[in-house]
Amino acid sequence: MSLFTVTVRLAGINDSNVNYTGRVEVLYKGKWGKICRDEWDMNDAKVVCKQLGFESALAEFIGIDIKDENVSVVMSNVDCRGTESAWESCSHTNGDDNCVDDTGAQAMCEPSKLAIELSLC
């Protein structure tokens, strides 16, 4: 796998100035899908945010309804310690392991001060 392959992204927020928060989606078998929110915690969000180039995570759930029934759950039971460099290194189950929340995992990453200043302009 190339170092430049993007395997995780934040989606669901329809504001081009806000790229640091949203539903966590992963590239799985060539398609983007969401992670089940069951077992999702701050350590998981920290790993995703760091992998996306942010300093850390501010929250693991943002409470915004960003459900998308067209995006299926492709990963469940993600369990990161918070020190991994990529979510792929975390323990997880492929597929929808009886996910009870179709919202999907969410994260709010800590944006850089420069990004905040530019969005205020």
Coordinates of N, CA and C in Angstrom, one line a residue:
M1 N 0.8 -1.2 0.0 CA 0.0 0.0 0.0 C 0.9 1.2 0.0
S2 N 0.5 2.2 -0.8 CA 1.3 3.5 -0.9 C 1.1 4.3 0.3
L3 N 2.1 5.1 0.7 CA 2.0 6.0 1.8 C 1.0 7.1 1.5
F4 N 0.7 7.3 0.2 CA -0.2 8.4 -0.2 C -1.7 7.9 -0.4
T5 N -2.0 6.7 -0.1 CA -3.3 6.2 -0.2 C -4.1 6.6 1.0
V6 N -5.3 7.3 0.7 CA -6.1 7.7 1.8 C -7.1 6.6 2.1
T7 N -7.1 6.2 3.3 CA -7.9 5.0 3.7 C -9.0 5.4 4.7
V8 N -9.0 6.7 5.1 CA -9.9 7.2 6.1 C -10.3 8.6 5.8
R9 N -11.5 9.0 6.1 CA -11.9 10.4 5.8 C -13.0 10.8 6.8
L10 N -13.3 12.1 6.9 CA -14.4 12.6 7.6 C -15.4 13.1 6.6
A11 N -16.7 12.7 6.8 CA -17.7 13.0 5.8 C -19.0 13.4 6.5
G12 N -19.9 14.0 5.7 CA -21.3 14.2 6.2 C -21.5 15.7 6.6
I13 N -20.5 16.5 6.7 CA -20.7 17.9 7.0 C -20.6 18.7 5.7
N14 N -21.7 19.4 5.3 CA -21.7 20.0 4.0 C -21.2 21.5 4.1
D15 N -20.0 21.7 4.6 CA -19.4 23.0 4.7 C -17.9 22.8 4.3
S16 N -17.6 23.4 3.2 CA -16.2 23.2 2.8 C -15.1 23.8 3.7
N17 N -15.5 24.7 4.6 CA -14.6 25.3 5.6 C -14.4 24.4 6.8
V18 N -15.2 23.4 6.9 CA -15.1 22.5 8.1 C -14.7 21.1 7.6
N19 N -13.4 20.9 7.7 CA -12.8 19.6 7.3 C -12.3 18.8 8.5
Y20 N -12.6 19.2 9.7 CA -12.0 18.6 10.9 C -13.0 17.8 11.7
T21 N -14.2 17.7 11.2 CA -15.3 17.0 12.0 C -16.2 16.2 11.0
G22 N -16.8 15.1 11.5 CA -17.8 14.4 10.7 C -17.8 13.0 11.0
R23 N -18.6 12.3 10.1 CA -18.7 10.8 10.2 C -17.4 10.2 9.7
V24 N -16.8 9.2 10.4 CA -15.6 8.6 10.0 C -15.9 7.5 9.0
E25 N -15.3 7.6 7.8 CA -15.5 6.6 6.8 C -14.1 6.0 6.4
V26 N -14.1 4.7 6.1 CA -12.9 4.0 5.7 C -13.1 3.4 4.3
L27 N -12.0 3.3 3.6 CA -12.0 2.7 2.3 C -11.9 1.2 2.5
Y28 N -12.9 0.4 2.1 CA -12.9 -1.0 2.4 C -13.4 -1.7 1.1
K29 N -12.6 -2.6 0.6 CA -12.8 -3.3 -0.7 C -13.2 -2.4 -1.8
G30 N -12.5 -1.2 -1.9 CA -12.7 -0.3 -3.0 C -13.9 0.7 -2.8
K31 N -14.6 0.6 -1.7 CA -15.7 1.5 -1.5 C -15.6 2.2 -0.1
W32 N -16.1 3.4 0.0 CA -16.2 4.1 1.3 C -17.3 3.6 2.1
G33 N -17.1 3.3 3.3 CA -18.1 2.9 4.3 C -17.9 3.4 5.6
K34 N -18.9 3.3 6.5 CA -18.8 3.9 7.8 C -18.4 2.8 8.9
I35 N -17.9 3.3 10.0 CA -17.6 2.4 11.1 C -18.7 2.4 12.1
C36 N -19.1 1.3 12.6 CA -20.1 1.2 13.6 C -19.7 2.0 14.9
R37 N -20.6 2.7 15.5 CA -20.3 3.5 16.6 C -20.2 2.7 17.9
D38 N -20.7 1.5 17.9 CA -20.6 0.6 19.1 C -19.1 0.4 19.4
E39 N -18.8 0.6 20.6 CA -17.4 0.5 21.1 C -16.5 1.6 20.7
W40 N -16.9 2.6 19.9 CA -16.1 3.7 19.5 C -15.8 4.6 20.7
D41 N -14.6 5.1 20.8 CA -14.3 6.0 21.9 C -13.2 7.0 21.5
M42 N -12.7 7.7 22.5 CA -11.8 8.8 22.2 C -10.5 8.3 21.7
N43 N -10.0 7.2 22.1 CA -8.7 6.6 21.6 C -8.9 6.3 20.1
D44 N -10.0 5.8 19.7 CA -10.2 5.6 18.3 C -10.2 6.9 17.5
A45 N -10.9 7.9 18.0 CA -11.0 9.2 17.3 C -9.6 9.8 17.2
K46 N -8.8 9.7 18.3 CA -7.4 10.2 18.3 C -6.6 9.6 17.1
V47 N -6.7 8.3 16.9 CA -5.9 7.7 15.9 C -6.3 8.2 14.5
V48 N -7.6 8.3 14.3 CA -8.2 8.7 13.0 C -7.7 10.2 12.8
C49 N -7.8 11.0 13.8 CA -7.4 12.4 13.6 C -5.9 12.6 13.3
K50 N -5.1 11.8 14.0 CA -3.7 11.9 13.8 C -3.3 11.4 12.4
Q51 N -4.0 10.3 12.0 CA -3.8 9.8 10.6 C -4.2 10.8 9.5
L52 N -5.2 11.6 9.8 CA -5.6 12.6 8.9 C -4.7 13.9 8.9
G53 N -3.7 13.9 9.8 CA -2.8 15.0 9.9 C -3.1 16.1 10.9
F54 N -4.1 15.8 11.8 CA -4.5 16.7 12.9 C -3.6 16.4 14.1
E55 N -3.6 17.4 15.0 CA -2.8 17.2 16.2 C -3.4 16.1 17.1
S56 N -4.7 16.1 17.3 CA -5.4 15.1 18.2 C -6.9 15.2 17.9
A57 N -7.7 14.6 18.8 CA -9.1 14.6 18.7 C -9.7 15.5 19.9
L58 N -10.8 16.2 19.6 CA -11.4 16.9 20.7 C -12.7 16.2 21.2
A59 N -13.3 15.3 20.3 CA -14.5 14.6 20.7 C -14.6 13.4 19.8
E60 N -15.2 12.3 20.4 CA -15.5 11.1 19.6 C -16.9 11.0 19.1
F61 N -17.8 12.0 19.5 CA -19.1 12.0 19.0 C -19.6 13.5 19.0
I62 N -20.0 13.9 17.9 CA -20.4 15.4 17.8 C -21.8 15.6 17.9
G63 N -22.7 14.6 17.9 CA -24.1 14.7 18.1 C -24.9 15.3 16.9
I64 N -24.2 15.5 15.8 CA -24.9 16.0 14.6 C -25.5 14.8 13.8
D65 N -26.7 14.9 13.4 CA -27.3 13.8 12.6 C -26.7 13.8 11.2
I66 N -25.7 13.0 11.0 CA -25.1 12.9 9.7 C -25.2 11.5 9.2
K67 N -26.4 10.9 9.4 CA -26.7 9.6 8.9 C -26.8 9.6 7.4
D68 N -26.4 8.5 6.8 CA -26.5 8.4 5.4 C -26.8 6.9 5.1
E69 N -28.1 6.6 4.8 CA -28.4 5.2 4.6 C -27.8 4.7 3.3
N70 N -27.2 5.5 2.5 CA -26.5 5.0 1.3 C -25.1 4.6 1.5
V71 N -24.6 4.9 2.7 CA -23.3 4.5 3.1 C -23.4 3.3 4.2
S72 N -22.9 2.2 3.8 CA -23.1 1.0 4.7 C -22.0 0.9 5.7
V73 N -22.3 0.2 6.8 CA -21.3 -0.1 7.9 C -20.4 -1.2 7.3
V74 N -19.1 -0.9 7.3 CA -18.2 -1.9 6.8 C -17.2 -2.3 7.9
M75 N -17.2 -1.7 9.0 CA -16.3 -2.0 10.1 C -17.0 -1.9 11.4
S76 N -16.6 -2.8 12.4 CA -17.2 -2.8 13.7 C -16.2 -3.0 14.7
N77 N -16.5 -2.8 16.0 CA -15.7 -3.1 17.1 C -14.2 -2.6 17.0
V78 N -14.1 -1.4 16.5 CA -12.8 -0.8 16.4 C -12.3 -0.5 17.8
D79 N -11.0 -0.9 18.1 CA -10.5 -0.8 19.4 C -9.0 -0.3 19.3
C80 N -8.8 1.0 19.4 CA -7.5 1.5 19.4 C -7.0 1.9 20.8
R81 N -5.7 1.9 21.0 CA -5.1 2.3 22.3 C -4.9 3.8 22.2
G82 N -4.9 4.4 21.1 CA -4.6 5.8 20.9 C -3.2 6.2 20.5
T83 N -2.3 5.2 20.5 CA -0.9 5.4 20.1 C -0.6 4.9 18.7
E84 N -1.5 4.3 18.0 CA -1.3 3.7 16.7 C -1.2 4.9 15.7
S85 N -0.5 4.6 14.6 CA -0.3 5.7 13.6 C -1.4 5.6 12.5
A86 N -2.2 4.5 12.5 CA -3.2 4.4 11.5 C -4.3 3.5 12.1
W87 N -5.6 3.7 11.7 CA -6.7 2.9 12.2 C -6.5 1.4 11.8
E88 N -5.8 1.1 10.7 CA -5.6 -0.2 10.3 C -4.9 -1.1 11.3
S89 N -4.1 -0.4 12.2 CA -3.3 -1.1 13.2 C -4.2 -1.5 14.4
C90 N -5.3 -0.9 14.5 CA -6.2 -1.2 15.6 C -7.0 -2.5 15.4
S91 N -7.4 -3.1 16.5 CA -8.2 -4.3 16.4 C -9.6 -3.9 15.9
H92 N -10.1 -4.7 15.0 CA -11.5 -4.4 14.4 C -12.1 -5.6 13.8
T93 N -13.4 -5.5 13.5 CA -14.1 -6.6 12.9 C -14.5 -6.1 11.5
N94 N -14.3 -6.8 10.5 CA -14.8 -6.4 9.2 C -16.2 -6.7 9.1
G95 N -17.0 -5.7 8.5 CA -18.4 -5.9 8.3 C -19.2 -5.3 9.4
D96 N -20.5 -5.5 9.3 CA -21.5 -5.0 10.2 C -21.8 -6.0 11.3
D97 N -21.2 -5.9 12.4 CA -21.3 -6.9 13.5 C -22.5 -6.5 14.4
N98 N -23.7 -6.6 13.9 CA -24.9 -6.3 14.6 C -24.9 -4.8 15.1
C99 N -24.5 -3.9 14.3 CA -24.5 -2.5 14.7 C -25.8 -2.0 15.1
V100 N -26.0 -1.4 16.2 CA -27.3 -0.9 16.7 C -27.5 0.6 16.3
D101 N -26.5 1.3 15.9 CA -26.6 2.7 15.6 C -26.1 3.0 14.2
D102 N -27.0 3.3 13.3 CA -26.7 3.6 11.9 C -26.0 4.9 11.6
T103 N -25.9 5.7 12.7 CA -25.3 7.1 12.5 C -23.8 6.9 12.1
G104 N -23.1 5.9 12.6 CA -21.7 5.7 12.4 C -20.8 6.4 13.3
A105 N -19.6 6.0 13.4 CA -18.6 6.6 14.3 C -18.4 8.1 13.8
Q106 N -18.1 9.0 14.7 CA -17.9 10.4 14.4 C -16.6 10.8 15.1
A107 N -16.0 11.9 14.6 CA -14.9 12.5 15.3 C -14.8 14.0 15.0
M108 N -14.3 14.7 16.0 CA -14.0 16.1 15.9 C -12.5 16.2 16.2
C109 N -11.8 16.6 15.2 CA -10.3 16.7 15.3 C -10.0 18.1 15.7
E110 N -8.8 18.2 16.3 CA -8.3 19.5 16.7 C -7.7 20.2 15.5
P111 N -8.4 21.2 14.9 CA -7.9 21.9 13.8 C -6.7 22.8 14.1
S112 N -5.8 23.0 13.2 CA -4.6 23.9 13.4 C -5.1 25.3 13.6
K113 N -4.3 26.1 14.3 CA -4.7 27.5 14.5 C -4.8 28.2 13.1
L114 N -3.9 27.8 12.2 CA -3.9 28.4 10.9 C -5.3 28.2 10.2
A115 N -5.8 26.9 10.3 CA -7.1 26.6 9.6 C -8.2 27.4 10.2
I116 N -8.2 27.6 11.5 CA -9.2 28.4 12.2 C -9.2 29.8 11.7
E117 N -8.0 30.4 11.7 CA -7.8 31.8 11.2 C -8.3 31.9 9.8
L118 N -7.9 31.0 8.9 CA -8.4 31.1 7.5 C -9.9 31.0 7.4
S119 N -10.5 30.1 8.2 CA -12.0 30.0 8.1 C -12.7 31.2 8.6
L120 N -12.0 32.0 9.4 CA -12.7 33.2 10.0 C -12.6 34.4 9.0
C121 N -11.7 34.3 8.0 CA -11.5 35.4 7.0 C -12.7 35.5 6.1

